[in-house]
Every structure is written in C-alpha cells, then in structure tokens.
Coordinates of N, CA, C and O in Angstrom, one line a residue:
M16 N 33.2 35.8 -26.3 CA 33.7 34.7 -27.1 C 35.0 34.2 -26.6 O 35.2 33.0 -26.5
K17 N 36.0 35.1 -26.4 CA 37.3 34.7 -25.9 C 37.2 34.1 -24.5 O 38.0 33.1 -24.3
R18 N 36.4 34.6 -23.7 CA 36.2 33.9 -22.3 C 35.8 32.5 -22.5 O 36.2 31.6 -21.7
W19 N 34.9 32.2 -23.4 CA 34.3 30.9 -23.6 C 35.4 30.0 -24.0 O 35.6 28.8 -23.6
I20 N 36.3 30.4 -25.0 CA 37.4 29.6 -25.5 C 38.4 29.3 -24.4 O 38.9 28.2 -24.2
I21 N 38.7 30.4 -23.7 CA 39.7 30.2 -22.6 C 39.1 29.3 -21.5 O 39.9 28.5 -20.9
G22 N 37.8 29.4 -21.2 CA 37.2 28.5 -20.3 C 37.3 27.0 -20.7 O 37.6 26.1 -19.9
I23 N 37.0 26.7 -21.9 CA 37.1 25.4 -22.5 C 38.5 24.9 -22.4 O 38.8 23.7 -22.0
F24 N 39.5 25.7 -22.8 CA 40.9 25.3 -22.8 C 41.3 25.0 -21.4 O 42.0 24.0 -21.1
G25 N 40.9 25.9 -20.4 CA 41.2 25.7 -19.0 C 40.7 24.4 -18.5 O 41.3 23.6 -17.8
A26 N 39.4 24.1 -18.8 CA 38.8 22.9 -18.3 C 39.5 21.6 -18.9 O 39.7 20.7 -18.2
A27 N 39.9 21.7 -20.2 CA 40.6 20.6 -20.8 C 41.9 20.4 -20.1 O 42.4 19.2 -19.9
L28 N 42.6 21.5 -19.8 CA 43.9 21.4 -19.1 C 43.8 20.8 -17.7 O 44.5 19.9 -17.4
V29 N 42.8 21.2 -17.0 CA 42.5 20.6 -15.7 C 42.2 19.1 -15.7 O 42.7 18.3 -15.0
L30 N 41.3 18.8 -16.7 CA 41.0 17.3 -16.8 C 42.2 16.5 -17.2 O 42.4 15.4 -16.7
S31 N 43.0 17.0 -18.1 CA 44.2 16.3 -18.5 C 45.2 16.1 -17.4 O 45.7 15.0 -17.1
A32 N 45.4 17.2 -16.6 CA 46.3 17.1 -15.5 C 45.8 16.1 -14.4 O 46.5 15.3 -13.8
G33 N 44.5 16.1 -14.2 CA 43.9 15.2 -13.2 C 44.1 13.8 -13.6 O 44.4 12.9 -12.8
Y34 N 43.9 13.5 -14.9 CA 44.1 12.1 -15.4 C 45.5 11.7 -15.3 O 45.8 10.6 -14.8
L35 N 46.4 12.6 -15.6 CA 47.8 12.2 -15.4 C 48.2 11.9 -14.0 O 49.0 11.0 -13.7
L36 N 47.7 12.7 -13.1 CA 48.0 12.5 -11.7 C 47.4 11.2 -11.2 O 48.1 10.5 -10.4
L37 N 46.2 10.9 -11.6 CA 45.5 9.7 -11.1 C 46.2 8.5 -11.7 O 46.2 7.4 -11.1
S38 N 46.7 8.6 -12.9 CA 47.3 7.4 -13.5 C 48.8 7.3 -13.2 O 49.5 6.5 -13.9
G39 N 49.3 8.1 -12.3 CA 50.7 8.1 -12.0 C 51.6 8.8 -12.9 O 52.8 8.8 -12.9
G40 N 51.0 9.6 -13.8 CA 51.8 10.5 -14.7 C 52.4 9.7 -15.9 O 53.1 10.3 -16.7
R41 N 52.1 8.4 -16.0 CA 52.7 7.6 -17.0 C 51.7 6.8 -17.7 O 51.8 5.5 -17.8
A42 N 50.7 7.4 -18.2 CA 49.5 6.7 -18.7 C 49.9 5.8 -19.9 O 49.3 4.8 -20.2
G43 N 50.9 6.2 -20.7 CA 51.2 5.6 -21.9 C 52.2 4.5 -21.8 O 52.6 3.8 -22.7
E44 N 52.8 4.2 -20.5 CA 53.8 3.2 -20.4 C 53.2 1.8 -20.2 O 52.2 1.6 -19.5
M45 N 53.9 0.9 -20.9 CA 53.4 -0.5 -20.9 C 54.5 -1.4 -20.3 O 55.7 -1.1 -20.6
V46 N 54.2 -2.5 -19.7 CA 55.1 -3.5 -19.3 C 55.0 -4.6 -20.4 O 53.9 -5.0 -20.7
R47 N 56.1 -5.0 -21.0 CA 56.1 -6.1 -22.0 C 57.0 -7.1 -21.5 O 58.2 -6.9 -21.2
V48 N 56.6 -8.4 -21.6 CA 57.4 -9.5 -21.3 C 57.7 -10.3 -22.6 O 56.7 -10.7 -23.3
Y49 N 58.9 -10.4 -22.9 CA 59.4 -11.1 -24.1 C 60.1 -12.4 -23.8 O 60.8 -12.5 -22.8
R50 N 59.9 -13.4 -24.6 CA 60.6 -14.6 -24.5 C 61.1 -15.0 -25.9 O 60.3 -15.2 -26.8
A51 N 62.4 -15.1 -26.1 CA 63.0 -15.4 -27.4 C 62.5 -14.4 -28.5 O 62.2 -14.8 -29.6
G52 N 62.3 -13.2 -28.1 CA 61.9 -12.2 -29.1 C 60.4 -12.0 -29.3 O 60.0 -11.1 -30.0
E53 N 59.6 -12.9 -28.7 CA 58.1 -12.8 -28.9 C 57.5 -12.2 -27.6 O 57.9 -12.5 -26.5
V54 N 56.5 -11.3 -27.8 CA 55.7 -10.8 -26.7 C 54.8 -11.8 -26.1 O 54.0 -12.4 -26.8
L55 N 55.1 -12.2 -24.8 CA 54.2 -13.1 -24.1 C 53.1 -12.4 -23.4 O 52.0 -13.0 -23.3
W56 N 53.3 -11.2 -22.9 CA 52.3 -10.5 -22.1 C 52.6 -9.0 -22.1 O 53.8 -8.6 -22.2
E57 N 51.6 -8.2 -22.1 CA 51.8 -6.8 -21.9 C 50.6 -6.3 -21.1 O 49.5 -6.8 -21.1
S58 N 50.9 -5.2 -20.3 CA 49.9 -4.6 -19.4 C 50.3 -3.2 -19.2 O 51.5 -2.9 -19.2
P59 N 49.4 -2.3 -19.0 CA 49.7 -0.9 -18.6 C 50.5 -1.0 -17.3 O 50.2 -1.7 -16.4
L60 N 51.5 -0.1 -17.2 CA 52.3 -0.1 -16.0 C 51.5 0.3 -14.7 O 51.8 -0.1 -13.6
H61 N 50.5 1.1 -14.9 CA 49.7 1.6 -13.8 C 48.6 0.5 -13.3 O 48.0 0.7 -12.3
R62 N 48.5 -0.6 -14.0 CA 47.6 -1.7 -13.6 C 48.3 -2.8 -12.9 O 49.2 -3.5 -13.5
D63 N 48.0 -3.0 -11.6 CA 48.7 -4.0 -10.9 C 48.3 -5.4 -11.4 O 47.1 -5.6 -11.8
G64 N 49.2 -6.3 -11.4 CA 48.9 -7.7 -11.9 C 50.0 -8.6 -11.7 O 51.2 -8.2 -11.4
V65 N 49.8 -9.9 -12.0 CA 50.8 -10.9 -12.0 C 50.7 -11.7 -13.2 O 49.6 -12.1 -13.7
F66 N 51.9 -12.1 -13.8 CA 51.9 -12.9 -15.0 C 52.8 -14.1 -14.7 O 54.0 -13.9 -14.3
Q67 N 52.3 -15.3 -14.9 CA 53.1 -16.5 -14.7 C 53.7 -16.9 -16.1 O 53.0 -17.5 -16.9
A68 N 54.9 -16.5 -16.4 CA 55.6 -16.9 -17.6 C 56.2 -18.3 -17.4 O 56.3 -18.7 -16.2
P69 N 56.5 -19.0 -18.4 CA 57.3 -20.2 -18.2 C 58.5 -20.0 -17.4 O 59.4 -19.1 -17.9
H70 N 58.7 -20.5 -16.3 CA 59.9 -20.5 -15.5 C 60.0 -19.2 -14.7 O 61.0 -19.1 -13.9
N71 N 59.2 -18.2 -14.8 CA 59.3 -16.9 -14.1 C 57.9 -16.4 -13.8 O 57.0 -16.6 -14.5
R72 N 57.9 -15.7 -12.6 CA 56.6 -15.0 -12.2 C 56.9 -13.5 -12.2 O 57.9 -13.0 -11.5
V73 N 56.2 -12.7 -13.0 CA 56.4 -11.3 -13.1 C 55.2 -10.6 -12.4 O 54.1 -10.9 -12.6
E74 N 55.6 -9.6 -11.6 CA 54.6 -8.8 -10.8 C 54.7 -7.3 -11.2 O 55.8 -6.8 -11.3
V75 N 53.5 -6.7 -11.4 CA 53.4 -5.3 -11.6 C 52.6 -4.7 -10.4 O 51.5 -5.2 -10.1
A76 N 53.1 -3.7 -9.7 CA 52.4 -3.1 -8.6 C 53.0 -1.7 -8.4 O 54.2 -1.5 -8.4
G77 N 52.1 -0.8 -8.2 CA 52.5 0.6 -7.8 C 53.3 1.3 -8.9 O 54.2 2.1 -8.5
G78 N 53.1 1.0 -10.1 CA 53.8 1.7 -11.2 C 55.2 1.1 -11.4 O 56.1 1.7 -12.0
R79 N 55.5 -0.1 -10.8 CA 56.8 -0.8 -10.9 C 56.6 -2.2 -11.4 O 55.5 -2.7 -11.3
V80 N 57.7 -2.9 -11.8 CA 57.6 -4.3 -12.2 C 58.8 -5.0 -11.7 O 59.9 -4.4 -11.6
R81 N 58.7 -6.3 -11.4 CA 59.8 -7.1 -11.0 C 59.6 -8.6 -11.4 O 58.4 -9.0 -11.7
V82 N 60.6 -9.3 -11.5 CA 60.5 -10.8 -11.5 C 60.6 -11.3 -10.1 O 61.6 -11.1 -9.4
A83 N 59.4 -11.8 -9.7 CA 59.3 -12.2 -8.3 C 59.9 -13.6 -8.0 O 60.4 -13.9 -6.9
Q84 N 59.8 -14.5 -9.0 CA 60.3 -15.8 -8.9 C 60.8 -16.3 -10.2 O 60.3 -15.9 -11.2
A85 N 61.9 -17.1 -10.1 CA 62.5 -17.7 -11.3 C 63.1 -19.1 -10.9 O 63.5 -19.2 -9.8
D86 N 63.1 -20.0 -11.9 CA 63.7 -21.3 -11.6 C 65.1 -21.4 -12.1 O 65.7 -22.5 -12.1
C87 N 65.7 -20.3 -12.5 CA 67.1 -20.3 -12.9 C 68.1 -20.4 -11.7 O 67.7 -19.9 -10.6
P88 N 69.3 -20.9 -11.9 CA 70.2 -21.1 -10.8 C 70.7 -19.8 -10.2 O 71.0 -19.7 -9.0
D89 N 71.0 -18.8 -11.0 CA 71.7 -17.6 -10.5 C 70.8 -16.5 -9.9 O 71.2 -15.7 -9.1
Q90 N 69.5 -16.5 -10.3 CA 68.5 -15.6 -9.7 C 68.8 -14.1 -9.9 O 68.4 -13.3 -9.2
V91 N 69.6 -13.8 -10.9 CA 70.0 -12.4 -11.2 C 68.7 -11.6 -11.5 O 68.6 -10.4 -11.0
C92 N 67.8 -12.1 -12.2 CA 66.6 -11.3 -12.5 C 65.8 -11.0 -11.3 O 65.2 -9.9 -11.1
V93 N 65.7 -12.0 -10.3 CA 65.0 -11.7 -9.1 C 65.7 -10.7 -8.2 O 65.1 -9.8 -7.7
H94 N 67.0 -10.8 -8.1 CA 67.8 -9.9 -7.3 C 67.9 -8.5 -7.9 O 68.1 -7.6 -7.1
Q95 N 67.5 -8.3 -9.1 CA 67.5 -7.0 -9.7 C 66.4 -6.1 -9.0 O 66.6 -4.9 -8.9
G96 N 65.4 -6.8 -8.6 CA 64.3 -6.1 -7.9 C 63.4 -5.3 -8.8 O 63.2 -5.6 -10.0
W97 N 62.8 -4.3 -8.3 CA 61.8 -3.5 -9.0 C 62.4 -2.5 -9.9 O 63.4 -1.9 -9.6
I98 N 61.8 -2.3 -11.1 CA 62.2 -1.2 -12.0 C 60.9 -0.4 -12.3 O 59.8 -0.9 -12.2
A99 N 61.1 0.9 -12.5 CA 60.0 1.8 -12.7 C 60.1 2.7 -13.9 O 59.3 3.5 -14.1
D100 N 61.1 2.4 -14.7 CA 61.2 3.2 -16.0 C 61.9 2.2 -17.0 O 62.3 1.1 -16.7
G101 N 62.0 2.7 -18.2 CA 62.5 1.9 -19.3 C 64.0 2.0 -19.5 O 64.5 1.5 -20.5
R102 N 64.8 2.5 -18.6 CA 66.2 2.6 -18.8 C 66.9 1.3 -18.8 O 67.8 1.1 -19.6
V103 N 66.6 0.4 -17.9 CA 67.3 -0.9 -17.8 C 66.2 -2.0 -17.7 O 65.4 -2.0 -16.8
P104 N 66.2 -2.9 -18.7 CA 65.2 -4.0 -18.6 C 65.7 -5.1 -17.6 O 66.8 -5.1 -17.1
I105 N 64.8 -5.9 -17.2 CA 65.1 -7.1 -16.4 C 65.3 -8.2 -17.4 O 64.5 -8.5 -18.2
V106 N 66.4 -8.9 -17.2 CA 66.8 -10.0 -18.2 C 67.1 -11.2 -17.4 O 67.9 -11.2 -16.5
C107 N 66.5 -12.3 -17.9 CA 66.8 -13.7 -17.3 C 67.3 -14.5 -18.5 O 66.6 -15.0 -19.3
L108 N 68.7 -14.5 -18.6 CA 69.3 -15.2 -19.7 C 69.0 -16.7 -19.8 O 68.7 -17.2 -20.9
P109 N 69.1 -17.4 -18.7 CA 68.8 -18.9 -18.8 C 67.4 -19.2 -19.4 O 67.2 -20.1 -20.1
N110 N 66.4 -18.3 -19.1 CA 65.1 -18.6 -19.5 C 64.7 -17.7 -20.7 O 63.5 -17.7 -21.2
Q111 N 65.6 -17.0 -21.3 CA 65.4 -16.1 -22.4 C 64.3 -15.1 -22.2 O 63.5 -14.9 -23.1
L112 N 64.1 -14.6 -21.0 CA 63.0 -13.7 -20.7 C 63.5 -12.3 -20.5 O 64.6 -12.0 -19.9
I113 N 62.8 -11.3 -21.1 CA 63.1 -9.9 -20.9 C 61.8 -9.2 -20.5 O 60.8 -9.4 -21.1
V114 N 61.9 -8.4 -19.4 CA 60.8 -7.6 -18.9 C 61.2 -6.2 -19.2 O 62.3 -5.7 -18.7
Q115 N 60.4 -5.4 -19.9 CA 60.8 -4.1 -20.4 C 59.6 -3.1 -20.2 O 58.5 -3.5 -20.4
I116 N 59.9 -1.9 -19.7 CA 58.9 -0.9 -19.7 C 59.1 0.0 -20.9 O 60.2 0.4 -21.2
E117 N 58.0 0.1 -21.7 CA 58.1 0.8 -23.0 C 56.9 1.8 -23.1 O 55.9 1.6 -22.4
E118 N 57.0 2.7 -24.0 CA 55.9 3.6 -24.3 C 54.7 2.7 -24.9 O 55.0 1.7 -25.5
G119 N 53.5 3.2 -24.8 CA 52.4 2.4 -25.3 C 52.4 2.3 -26.8 O 53.3 2.8 -27.5
G120 N 51.5 1.5 -27.3 CA 51.4 1.2 -28.7 C 51.9 -0.2 -29.0 O 52.3 -0.9 -28.1
S121 N 51.8 -0.6 -30.2 CA 52.2 -1.9 -30.7 C 53.7 -2.1 -30.7 O 54.4 -1.1 -31.0
P122 N 54.2 -3.3 -30.3 CA 55.7 -3.5 -30.4 C 56.2 -3.3 -31.9 O 57.3 -2.9 -32.1
L123 N 55.3 -3.5 -32.9 CA 55.7 -3.3 -34.2 C 55.9 -1.8 -34.6 O 56.7 -1.5 -35.4
D124 N 55.1 -1.0 -33.9 CA 55.3 0.5 -34.1 C 56.8 0.9 -33.7 O 57.4 1.7 -34.5
A125 N 57.3 0.3 -32.7 CA 58.7 0.7 -32.3 C 59.7 0.1 -33.3 O 60.7 0.7 -33.5
Q126 N 59.4 -1.0 -33.9 CA 60.3 -1.6 -34.8 C 60.3 -1.0 -36.2 O 61.3 -0.9 -36.9
T127 N 59.1 -0.6 -36.6 CA 59.0 0.0 -38.0 C 59.1 1.5 -38.0 O 59.2 2.1 -39.0
G128 N 58.9 2.1 -36.8 CA 58.8 3.6 -36.8 C 60.0 4.3 -36.6 O 61.1 4.0 -36.5

C-alpha cells in the first residue's frame, strides 16, 4: 500500500515539474495593461501576443513583455525595453498606460485580498 501511495505522489510530482518547465516556470503570471486605472487587456505571460492599445503597441514574447511602439514624444516606455518580472512596470505617462506583470487571478483579488 505504501509503494502505491509513493508511486502516485512521485507521478504527481513529475507531472507538476514537467508542466512548470514547459510553461517557463511562471504559469501563474499575467501581463495586465492598464489605462487610467482600468484593465484594457490581460494575457498569460507565457502566451506570445500583441495588443494594440490606444497610442501604444504592447508585445508579449518568450515570457517577456514590452511597449514596442508609442506615439508619445519622449518614448521612455519604448526605451525601457523588455521586462520579465513584476519588479518594475512599464509606464507611459503621456498616454496613462501601465504594463505590469502580476500573479494570476482577478485584479480585484489583489485589491481586496
């Protein structure tokens, strides 16, 4: 009986590790694009994609995100380049845009929890 339980536990451990490795180890991270405090778009960080926000184009690729184009004069958000974690968001002040990597779940969970 103990061998059976250990076998099931081992298989679950191997499957979990495989999933984390295939998803880049950050399965729960989301990219959220905010404008004036409202979520315009969200996507899993491991899913490549492009979002055309008003005045900005946001790209997600290879577990990273960046503002690829902006129509603001200073281009600070574009020059910031790629980010791969939630330590520092990308901010475009003229267009009131924030690109943030966050843990999965609803944005309301983070505000109320």
